[in-house]
Coordinates of C-alpha atoms in Angstrom, one line a residue:
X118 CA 120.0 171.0 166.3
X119 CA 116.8 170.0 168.0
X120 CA 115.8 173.0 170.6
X121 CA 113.2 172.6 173.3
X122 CA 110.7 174.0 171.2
X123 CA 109.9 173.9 167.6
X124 CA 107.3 176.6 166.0
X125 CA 104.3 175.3 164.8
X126 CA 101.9 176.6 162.5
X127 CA 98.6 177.9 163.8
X128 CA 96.3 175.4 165.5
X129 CA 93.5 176.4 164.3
X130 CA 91.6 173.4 165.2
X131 CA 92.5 174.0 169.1
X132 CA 89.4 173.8 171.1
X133 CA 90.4 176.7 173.1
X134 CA 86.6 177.9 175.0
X135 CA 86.9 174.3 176.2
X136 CA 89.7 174.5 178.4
X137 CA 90.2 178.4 179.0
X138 CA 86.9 178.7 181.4
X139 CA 86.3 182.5 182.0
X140 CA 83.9 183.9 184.5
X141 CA 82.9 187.4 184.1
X142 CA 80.6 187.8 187.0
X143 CA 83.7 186.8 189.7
X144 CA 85.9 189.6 191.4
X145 CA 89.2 188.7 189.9
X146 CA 90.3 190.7 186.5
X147 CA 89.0 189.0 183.0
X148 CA 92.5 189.4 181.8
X149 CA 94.0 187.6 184.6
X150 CA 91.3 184.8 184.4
X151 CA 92.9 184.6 180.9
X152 CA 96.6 184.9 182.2
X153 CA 95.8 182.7 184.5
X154 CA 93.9 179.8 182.2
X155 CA 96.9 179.9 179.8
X156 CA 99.3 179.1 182.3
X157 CA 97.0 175.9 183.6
X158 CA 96.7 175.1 179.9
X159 CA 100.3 175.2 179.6
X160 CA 101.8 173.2 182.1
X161 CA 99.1 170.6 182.0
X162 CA 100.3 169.9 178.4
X163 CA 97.0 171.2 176.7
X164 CA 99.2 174.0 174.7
X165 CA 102.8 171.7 173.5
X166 CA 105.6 174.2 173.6
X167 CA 106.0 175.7 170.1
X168 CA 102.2 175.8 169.2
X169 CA 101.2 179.1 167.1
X170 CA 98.2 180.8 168.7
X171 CA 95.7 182.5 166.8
X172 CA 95.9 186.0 166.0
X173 CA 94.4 188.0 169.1
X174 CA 91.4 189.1 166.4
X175 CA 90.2 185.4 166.1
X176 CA 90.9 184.3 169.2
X177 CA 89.1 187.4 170.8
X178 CA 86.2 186.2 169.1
X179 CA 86.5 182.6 170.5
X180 CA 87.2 183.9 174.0
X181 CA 84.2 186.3 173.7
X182 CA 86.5 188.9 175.3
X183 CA 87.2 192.8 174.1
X184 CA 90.5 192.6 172.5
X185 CA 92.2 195.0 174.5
X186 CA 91.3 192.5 177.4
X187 CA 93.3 189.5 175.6
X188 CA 96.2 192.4 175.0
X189 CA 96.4 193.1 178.2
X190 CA 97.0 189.3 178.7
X191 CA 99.2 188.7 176.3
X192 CA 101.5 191.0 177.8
X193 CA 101.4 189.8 181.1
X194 CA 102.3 186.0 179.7
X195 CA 105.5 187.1 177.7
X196 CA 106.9 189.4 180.9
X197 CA 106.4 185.9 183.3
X198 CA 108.2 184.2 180.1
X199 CA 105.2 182.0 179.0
X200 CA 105.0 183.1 175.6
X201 CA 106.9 185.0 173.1
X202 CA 105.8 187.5 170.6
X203 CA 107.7 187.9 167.7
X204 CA 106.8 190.8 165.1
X205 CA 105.4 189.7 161.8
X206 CA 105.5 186.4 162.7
X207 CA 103.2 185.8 165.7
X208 CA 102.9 184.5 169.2
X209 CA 104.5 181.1 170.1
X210 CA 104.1 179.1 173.6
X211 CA 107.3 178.5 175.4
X212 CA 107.3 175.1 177.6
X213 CA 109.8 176.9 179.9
X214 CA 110.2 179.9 181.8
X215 CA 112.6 182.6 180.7
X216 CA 114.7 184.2 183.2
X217 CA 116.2 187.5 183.9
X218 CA 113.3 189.5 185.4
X219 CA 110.6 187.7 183.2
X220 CA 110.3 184.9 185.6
X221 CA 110.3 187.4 188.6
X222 CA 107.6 189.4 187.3
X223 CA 103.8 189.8 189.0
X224 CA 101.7 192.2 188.2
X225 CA 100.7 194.3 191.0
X226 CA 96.8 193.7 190.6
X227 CA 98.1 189.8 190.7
X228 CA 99.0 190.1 194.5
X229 CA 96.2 191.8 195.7
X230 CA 93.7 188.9 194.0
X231 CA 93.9 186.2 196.9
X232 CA 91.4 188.6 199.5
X233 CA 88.5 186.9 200.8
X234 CA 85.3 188.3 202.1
X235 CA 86.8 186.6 205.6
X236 CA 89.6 189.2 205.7
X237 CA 92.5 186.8 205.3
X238 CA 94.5 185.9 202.1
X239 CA 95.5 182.4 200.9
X240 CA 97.6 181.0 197.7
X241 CA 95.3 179.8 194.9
X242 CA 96.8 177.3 192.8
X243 CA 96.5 177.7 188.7
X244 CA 97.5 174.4 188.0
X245 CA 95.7 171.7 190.4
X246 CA 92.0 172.5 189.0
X247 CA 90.3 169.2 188.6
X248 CA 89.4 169.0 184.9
X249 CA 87.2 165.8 185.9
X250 CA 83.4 166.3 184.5
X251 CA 80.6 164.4 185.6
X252 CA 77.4 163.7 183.7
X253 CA 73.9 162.0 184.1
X254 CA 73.8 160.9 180.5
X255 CA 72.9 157.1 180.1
X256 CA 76.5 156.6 178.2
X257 CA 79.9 157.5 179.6
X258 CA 83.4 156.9 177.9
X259 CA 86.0 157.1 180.4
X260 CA 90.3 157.1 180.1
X261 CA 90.2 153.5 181.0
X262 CA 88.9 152.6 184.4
X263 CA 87.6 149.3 185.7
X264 CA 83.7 147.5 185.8
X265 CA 82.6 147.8 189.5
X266 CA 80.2 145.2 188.8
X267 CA 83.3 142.4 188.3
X268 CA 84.2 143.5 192.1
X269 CA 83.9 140.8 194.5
X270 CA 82.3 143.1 197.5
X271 CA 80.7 140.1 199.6
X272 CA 83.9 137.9 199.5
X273 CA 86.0 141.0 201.3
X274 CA 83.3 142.4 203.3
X275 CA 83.1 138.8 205.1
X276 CA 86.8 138.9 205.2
X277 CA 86.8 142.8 207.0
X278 CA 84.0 141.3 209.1
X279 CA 85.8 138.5 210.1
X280 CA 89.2 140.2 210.9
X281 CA 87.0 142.4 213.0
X282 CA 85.8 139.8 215.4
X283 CA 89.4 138.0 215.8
X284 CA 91.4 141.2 216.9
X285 CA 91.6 139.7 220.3
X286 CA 95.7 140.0 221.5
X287 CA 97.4 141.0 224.3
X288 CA 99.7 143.0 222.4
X289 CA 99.2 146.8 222.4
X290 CA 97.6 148.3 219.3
X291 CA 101.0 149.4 218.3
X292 CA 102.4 146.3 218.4
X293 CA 99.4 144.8 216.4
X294 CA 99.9 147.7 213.7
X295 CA 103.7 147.0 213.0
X296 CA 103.4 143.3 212.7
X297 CA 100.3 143.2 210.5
X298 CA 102.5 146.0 208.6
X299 CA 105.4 144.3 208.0
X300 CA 103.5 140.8 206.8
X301 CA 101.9 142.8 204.6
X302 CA 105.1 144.5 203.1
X303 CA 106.3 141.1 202.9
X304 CA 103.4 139.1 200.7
X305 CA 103.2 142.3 199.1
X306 CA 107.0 142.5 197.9
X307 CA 106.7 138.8 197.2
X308 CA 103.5 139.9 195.2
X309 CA 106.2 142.7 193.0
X310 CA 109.1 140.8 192.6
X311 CA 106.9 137.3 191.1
X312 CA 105.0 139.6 188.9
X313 CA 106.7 142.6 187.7
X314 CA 110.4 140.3 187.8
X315 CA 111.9 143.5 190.1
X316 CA 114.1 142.5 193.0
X317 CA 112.8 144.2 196.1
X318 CA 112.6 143.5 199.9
X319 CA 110.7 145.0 202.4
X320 CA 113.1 147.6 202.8
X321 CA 112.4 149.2 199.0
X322 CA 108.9 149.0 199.5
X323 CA 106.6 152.1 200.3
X324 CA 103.1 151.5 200.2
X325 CA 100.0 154.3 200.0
X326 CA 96.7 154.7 200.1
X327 CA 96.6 155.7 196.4
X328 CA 98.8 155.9 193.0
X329 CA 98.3 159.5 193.0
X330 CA 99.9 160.2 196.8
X331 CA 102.6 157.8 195.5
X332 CA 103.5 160.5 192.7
X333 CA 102.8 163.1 195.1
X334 CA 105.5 161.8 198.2
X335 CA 108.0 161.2 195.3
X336 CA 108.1 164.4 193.4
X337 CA 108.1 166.1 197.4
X338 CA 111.3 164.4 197.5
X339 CA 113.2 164.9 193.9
X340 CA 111.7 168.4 193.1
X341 CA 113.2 171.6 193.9
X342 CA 111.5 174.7 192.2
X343 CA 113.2 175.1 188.5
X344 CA 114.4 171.4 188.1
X345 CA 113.8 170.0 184.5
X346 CA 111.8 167.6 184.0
X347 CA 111.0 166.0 180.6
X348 CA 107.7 164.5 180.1
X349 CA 105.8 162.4 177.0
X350 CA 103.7 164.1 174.6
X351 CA 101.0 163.6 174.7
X352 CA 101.1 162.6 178.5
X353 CA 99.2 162.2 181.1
X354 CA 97.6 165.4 182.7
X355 CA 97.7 164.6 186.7
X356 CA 101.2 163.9 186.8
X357 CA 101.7 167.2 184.9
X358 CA 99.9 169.0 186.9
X359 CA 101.7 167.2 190.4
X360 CA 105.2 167.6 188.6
X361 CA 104.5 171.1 187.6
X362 CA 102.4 172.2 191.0
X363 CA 106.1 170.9 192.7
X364 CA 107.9 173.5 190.7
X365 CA 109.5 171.4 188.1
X366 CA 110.1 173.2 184.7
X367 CA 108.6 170.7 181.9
X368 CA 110.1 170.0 178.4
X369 CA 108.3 167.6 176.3
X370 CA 109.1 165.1 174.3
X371 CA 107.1 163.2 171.4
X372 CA 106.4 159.4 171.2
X373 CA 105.6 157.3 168.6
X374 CA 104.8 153.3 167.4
X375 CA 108.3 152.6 170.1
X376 CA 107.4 155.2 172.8
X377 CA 109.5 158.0 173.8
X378 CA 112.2 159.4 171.0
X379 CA 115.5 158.1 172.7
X380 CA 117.3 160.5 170.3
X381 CA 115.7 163.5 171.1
X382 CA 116.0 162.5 175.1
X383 CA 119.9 162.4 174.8
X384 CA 119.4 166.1 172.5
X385 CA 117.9 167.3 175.3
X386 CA 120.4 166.0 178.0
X387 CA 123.1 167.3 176.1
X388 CA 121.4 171.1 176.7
X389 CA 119.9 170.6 179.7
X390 CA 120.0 169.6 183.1
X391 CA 117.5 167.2 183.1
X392 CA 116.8 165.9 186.8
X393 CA 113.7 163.6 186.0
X394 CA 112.5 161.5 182.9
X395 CA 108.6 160.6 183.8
X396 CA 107.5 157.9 182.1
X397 CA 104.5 155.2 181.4
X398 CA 106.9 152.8 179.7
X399 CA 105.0 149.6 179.7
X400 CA 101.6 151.4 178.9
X401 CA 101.5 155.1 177.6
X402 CA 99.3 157.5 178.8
X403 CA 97.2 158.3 176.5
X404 CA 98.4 156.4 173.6
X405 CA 98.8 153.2 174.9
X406 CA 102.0 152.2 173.3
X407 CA 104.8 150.5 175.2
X408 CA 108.7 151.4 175.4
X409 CA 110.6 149.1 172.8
X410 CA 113.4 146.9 174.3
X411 CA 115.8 148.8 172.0
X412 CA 114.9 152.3 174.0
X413 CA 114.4 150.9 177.3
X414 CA 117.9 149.7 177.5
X415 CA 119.0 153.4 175.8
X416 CA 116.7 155.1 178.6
X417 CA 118.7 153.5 181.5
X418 CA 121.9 154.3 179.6
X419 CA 121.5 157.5 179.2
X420 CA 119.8 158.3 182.8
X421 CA 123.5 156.5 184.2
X422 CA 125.0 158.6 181.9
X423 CA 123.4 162.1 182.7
X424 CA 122.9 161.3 186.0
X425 CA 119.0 161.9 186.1
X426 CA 116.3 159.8 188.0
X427 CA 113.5 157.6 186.2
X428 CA 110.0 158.0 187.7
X429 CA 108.4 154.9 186.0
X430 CA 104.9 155.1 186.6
X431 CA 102.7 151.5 185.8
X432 CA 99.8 152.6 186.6
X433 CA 97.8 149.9 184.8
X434 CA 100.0 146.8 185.0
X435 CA 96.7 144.6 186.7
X436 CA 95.3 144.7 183.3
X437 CA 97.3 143.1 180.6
X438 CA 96.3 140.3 177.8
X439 CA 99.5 138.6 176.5
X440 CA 101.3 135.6 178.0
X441 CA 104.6 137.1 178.8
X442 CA 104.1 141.0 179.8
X443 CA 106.7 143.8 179.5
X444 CA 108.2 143.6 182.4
X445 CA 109.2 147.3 183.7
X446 CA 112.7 149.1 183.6
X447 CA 112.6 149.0 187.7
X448 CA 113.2 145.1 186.6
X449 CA 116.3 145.8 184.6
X450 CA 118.0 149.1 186.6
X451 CA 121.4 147.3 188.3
X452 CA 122.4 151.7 188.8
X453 CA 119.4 152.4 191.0
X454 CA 118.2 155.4 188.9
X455 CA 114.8 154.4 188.7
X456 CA 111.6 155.3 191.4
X457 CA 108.8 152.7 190.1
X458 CA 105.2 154.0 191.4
X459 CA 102.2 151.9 190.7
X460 CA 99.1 150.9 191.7
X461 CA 97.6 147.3 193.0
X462 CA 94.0 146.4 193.1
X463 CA 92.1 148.7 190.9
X464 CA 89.9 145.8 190.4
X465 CA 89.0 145.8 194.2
X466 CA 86.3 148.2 195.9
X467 CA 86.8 151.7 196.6
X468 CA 89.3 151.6 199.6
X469 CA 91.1 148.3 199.1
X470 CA 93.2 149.5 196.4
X471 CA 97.0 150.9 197.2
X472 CA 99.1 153.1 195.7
X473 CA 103.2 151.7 196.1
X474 CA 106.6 153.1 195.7
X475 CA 109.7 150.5 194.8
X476 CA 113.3 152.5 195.5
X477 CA 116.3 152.5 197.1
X478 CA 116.1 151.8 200.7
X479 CA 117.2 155.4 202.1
X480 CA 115.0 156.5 199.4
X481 CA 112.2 154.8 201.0
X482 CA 113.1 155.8 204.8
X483 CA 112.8 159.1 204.1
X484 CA 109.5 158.9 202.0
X485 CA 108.2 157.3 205.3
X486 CA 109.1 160.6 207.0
X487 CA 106.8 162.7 205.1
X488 CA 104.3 160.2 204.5
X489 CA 103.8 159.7 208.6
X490 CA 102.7 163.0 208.4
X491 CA 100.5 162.9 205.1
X492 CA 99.2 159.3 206.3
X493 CA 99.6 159.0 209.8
X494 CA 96.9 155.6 210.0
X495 CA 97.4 151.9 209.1
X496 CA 94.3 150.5 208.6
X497 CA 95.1 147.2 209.8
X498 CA 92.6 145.1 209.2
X499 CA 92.5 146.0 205.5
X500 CA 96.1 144.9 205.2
X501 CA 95.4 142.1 207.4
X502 CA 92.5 141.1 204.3
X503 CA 94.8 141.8 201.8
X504 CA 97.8 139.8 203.1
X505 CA 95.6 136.8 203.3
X506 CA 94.4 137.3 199.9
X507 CA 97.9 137.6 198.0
X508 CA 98.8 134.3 200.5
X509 CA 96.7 132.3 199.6
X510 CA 96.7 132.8 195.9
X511 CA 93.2 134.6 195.6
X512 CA 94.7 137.8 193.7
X513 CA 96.2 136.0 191.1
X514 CA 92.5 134.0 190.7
X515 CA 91.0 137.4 190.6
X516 CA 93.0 138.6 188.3
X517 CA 93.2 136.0 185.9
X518 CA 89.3 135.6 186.0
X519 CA 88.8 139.8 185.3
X520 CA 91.8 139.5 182.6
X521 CA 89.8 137.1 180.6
X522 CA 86.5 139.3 180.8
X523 CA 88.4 142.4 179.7
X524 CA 90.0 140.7 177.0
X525 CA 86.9 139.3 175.6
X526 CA 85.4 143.5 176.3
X527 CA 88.3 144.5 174.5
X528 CA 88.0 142.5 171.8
X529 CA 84.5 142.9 171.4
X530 CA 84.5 146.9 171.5
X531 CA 87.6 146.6 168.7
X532 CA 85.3 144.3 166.4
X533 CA 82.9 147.4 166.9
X534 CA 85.1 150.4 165.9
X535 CA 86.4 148.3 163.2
X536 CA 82.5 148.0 162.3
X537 CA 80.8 150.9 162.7
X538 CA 83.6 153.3 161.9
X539 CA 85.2 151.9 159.3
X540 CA 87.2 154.2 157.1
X541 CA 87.0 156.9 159.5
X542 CA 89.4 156.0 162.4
X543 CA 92.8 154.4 163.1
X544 CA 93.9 152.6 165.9
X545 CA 96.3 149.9 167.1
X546 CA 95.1 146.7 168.9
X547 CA 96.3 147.8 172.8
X548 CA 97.8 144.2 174.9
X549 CA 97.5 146.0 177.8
X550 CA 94.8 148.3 180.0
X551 CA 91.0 149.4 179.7
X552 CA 91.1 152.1 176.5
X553 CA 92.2 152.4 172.9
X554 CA 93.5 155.3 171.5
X555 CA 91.4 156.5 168.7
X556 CA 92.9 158.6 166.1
X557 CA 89.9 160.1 163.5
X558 CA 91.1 160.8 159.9
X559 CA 88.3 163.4 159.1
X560 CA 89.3 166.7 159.7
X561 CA 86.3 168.5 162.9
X562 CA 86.0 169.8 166.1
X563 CA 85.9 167.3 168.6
X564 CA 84.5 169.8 171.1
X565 CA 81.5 169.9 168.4
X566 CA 81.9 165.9 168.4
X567 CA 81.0 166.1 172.3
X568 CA 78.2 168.3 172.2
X569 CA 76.8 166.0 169.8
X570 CA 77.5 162.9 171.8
X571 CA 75.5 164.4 174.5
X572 CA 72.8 165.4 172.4
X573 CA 72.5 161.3 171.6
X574 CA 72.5 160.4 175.0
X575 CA 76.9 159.7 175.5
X576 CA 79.0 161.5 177.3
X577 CA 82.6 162.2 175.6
X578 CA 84.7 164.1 179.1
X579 CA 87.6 166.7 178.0
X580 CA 89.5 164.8 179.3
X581 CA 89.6 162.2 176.8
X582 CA 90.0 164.3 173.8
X583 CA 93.5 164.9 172.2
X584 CA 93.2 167.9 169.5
X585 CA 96.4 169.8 168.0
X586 CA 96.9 171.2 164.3
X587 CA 98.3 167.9 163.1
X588 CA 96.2 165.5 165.6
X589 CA 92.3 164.8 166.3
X590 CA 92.3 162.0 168.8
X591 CA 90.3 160.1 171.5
X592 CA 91.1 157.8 174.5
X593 CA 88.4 155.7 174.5
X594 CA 87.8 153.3 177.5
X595 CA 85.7 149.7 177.0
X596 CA 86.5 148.2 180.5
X597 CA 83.2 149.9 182.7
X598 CA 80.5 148.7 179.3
X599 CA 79.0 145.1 178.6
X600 CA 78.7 144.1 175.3
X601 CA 75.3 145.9 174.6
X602 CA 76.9 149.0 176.6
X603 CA 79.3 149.1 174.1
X604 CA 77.1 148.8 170.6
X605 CA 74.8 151.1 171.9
X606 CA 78.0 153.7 172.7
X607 CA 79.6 153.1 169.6
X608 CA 76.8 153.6 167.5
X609 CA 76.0 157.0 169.1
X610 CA 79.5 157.5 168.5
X611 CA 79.3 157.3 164.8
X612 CA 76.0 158.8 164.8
X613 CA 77.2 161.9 166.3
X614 CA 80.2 161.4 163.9
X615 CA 77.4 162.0 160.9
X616 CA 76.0 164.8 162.0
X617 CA 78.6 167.0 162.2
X618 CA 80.4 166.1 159.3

């Protein structure tokens, strides 16, 4: 019977000094830095549920920490219930916390952590560190984000300009703000409904500054401390960390060529719970695989059946290369079980993009509550712009004209791989978004990988590298290079490749 964990053999290929970051010279306790590392690592996905760690000799020595330090650790993980040692056999990662007093437990050094030279104390969160890097080095990969050279800053700064100079009305400001609101809502709905093929009216529409606030306002909602929530794995590590920073108890489950494994959903269902399913159906985070027709329609089955909510998140819908796109489950859900979040204008300058929620409509009135609060501003000539430009067709121009140029990038960077790496890669052609998932077929470090990158001149961020026992992987994005960008990348690429094997 499939459990919510499976033991795995001993990862010793886990890069573990490059995501458990220890600080000696701070105040806190070495063993909690370590207690507390874990735990981030954890519920961000970075340690599956099930993986084998290291005996505490070898991992001691990776750590650079005394071993008694690392004991000390250990034992405070397995009384909060995030690991489990087992005699003769070793020490496991569970996704989910035990109970009984495990899940109570603190240590009593743990409380008195949070003092401040100011005299007060204040909650520190072990989950929402920013695992973002940043790097001077002439060549960046990236997850998968957009060329701000394509954006089309004159066109909407004389637009802004121009808005500016017309706000003359003898309506008050409050009455300007609701009405250049709601005509945005409405070409904006029109926008959803002729391009994702969902049925929505203003009334199911939420929109927000940014995808990530989206995500944030819906998990406020749906989340109470200890609700299950199952996730893809490999997923996508902010909306781990927002799902698990809201409380939410994760279980993971693997994906393959389809997406999601619809049998091992409805195993789970059947032993849990389960009050969420977030997923990237149309466009996998970070494999880039979409949800097969087959398992969508066995996805909004079972969530009718089990009575749990969808958060579909289409994060990267702008950026797709076929003729007839997956349209999302939102588009097929006639039992209103699914939230769809996404995000519009990623191709527009910083500040022009939005985050939006599509829901229920008493869903959607009481995400307005909280987010009047969060976002109490309408910046009303920037909706103003933007109705204008979904009116009048220049979105869809936009897009069409930056769909062709990533295609041809995208194309261009997969004759490269094919080229220059030949033999030691695998990969599938994405239709869909701004990076390929990369799987390497020699067996290395790809922490060394990195170092040797940046050595060349590239820079390779944690946060696109994937490494397990049984997986050595990279998210690769081609969207932000030109075509000499990308040779010049690639080649360091396998370069650095070389010299480390």
């Amino acid at each position: 019977m499939y459990t919510s964990f499976t033991k795995m053999d001993s990862p010793v290929q886990i890069p573990f000094k490059s995501f458990i970051q220890l600080k000696p010279e701070e105040t806190t306790a070495l063993y909690l830095q370590i207690v507390f590392e874990f735990i981030k690592a954890i519920q961000i996905g970075l340690l599956p549920e099930g993986t084998k760690l290291p005996g505490t000799r070898i991992l001691c020595k990776a750590l650079e920490v005394n071993r008694n330090t690392l004991i000390k650790a250990f034992q405070d993980l397995e009384l909060q219930g995030w690991i489990e040692i087992l005699p003769n056999k070793g020490t496991f990662i569970l996704s989910e916390k035990q109970q009984k007093n495990k899940a109570d437990f603190t240590s009593d050094e743990s409380k008195n952590i949070r003092k401040t030279n100011e005299g007060f104390t204040f909650k520190r969160s072990t989950i929402l560190e920013n695992p973002k890097e940043t790097s001077d080095l002439p060549y960046q990969f990236n997850d998968g984000l957009p060329d701000l050279r394509l954006v089309q800053s004159d066109v909407l700064a004389r637009l802004y300009v121009s808005k500016l100079k017309n706000q003359k009305t003898t309506k008050t400001w409050e009455q300007v703000q609701a009405q250049s609101h709601l005509n945005f809502k409405t070409q904006f709905s029109n926008f959803l409904n002729l391009t994702r093929g969902i049925r929505i009216s203003t009334s199911n529409l939420l929109t927000t500054s940014s995808h990530e606030i989206s995500l944030y306002l819906v998990t406020k909602l749906l989340i109470s401390p200890g609700d299950k929530v199952v996730v893809a794995s490999p997923g996508y590590y902010i909306s781990n960390m927002t799902l698990s920073d809201s409380g939410a108890q994760i279980i993971t489950i693997p994906v393959d060529k389809d997406g999601i494994i619809t049998e091992q959903l409805k195993q789970i269902c059947d032993e849990h719970q389960i009050r969420i399913l977030y997923l990237t159906s149309n466009y996998h985070y970070p494999t880039t695989t979409s949800l097969s027709a087959k398992r969508r329609m066995e996805v909004l089955e079972l969530a009718n059946r089990y009575g749990f909510v969808i958060i579909e998140d289409d994060y990267d819908f702008d950026f797709h290369y076929d003729n007839n796109p997956v349209l999302p489950l939102a588009a097929l859900d006639s039992n209103e079980r699914v939230v769809y979040i996404g995000s519009f204008g990623r191709s527009l300058p910083a500040g022009f993009g939005y985050g939006f929620i599509a829901a229920p409509a008493d869903f959607i009135k009481e995400l307005e509550k909280h987010q009047n609060i969060l976002e109490p501003g309408i910046d009303v000539i920037k909706e103003q712009v933007l109705t204008d430009w979904i009116k009048e067709g220049e979105v869809h121009r936009l897009s069409k004209k930056n769909k062709k140029i990533y295609k041809e990038r995208r194309d261009y960077f997969v004759a490269l791989l094919k080229e220059k790496l030949e033999g030691k890669i695998k990969f599938q052609v994405p239709l869909r978004g701004l990076a390929i998932w990369v799987e390497w077929l020699d067996d290395f470090n790809l922490i060394k990988l990195q170092k040797q990158c940046a050595i060349n001149g590239l820079f390779l961020p944690k946060t696109v590298l994937y490494q397990t026992k049984n997986l050595t992987a990279t998210r690769l994005g081609f969207g932000h290079f030109d075509s000499s960008e990308m040779e010049n990348a690639v080649t360091i690429l396998r370069q650095s490749l070389d010299a480390i094997l």
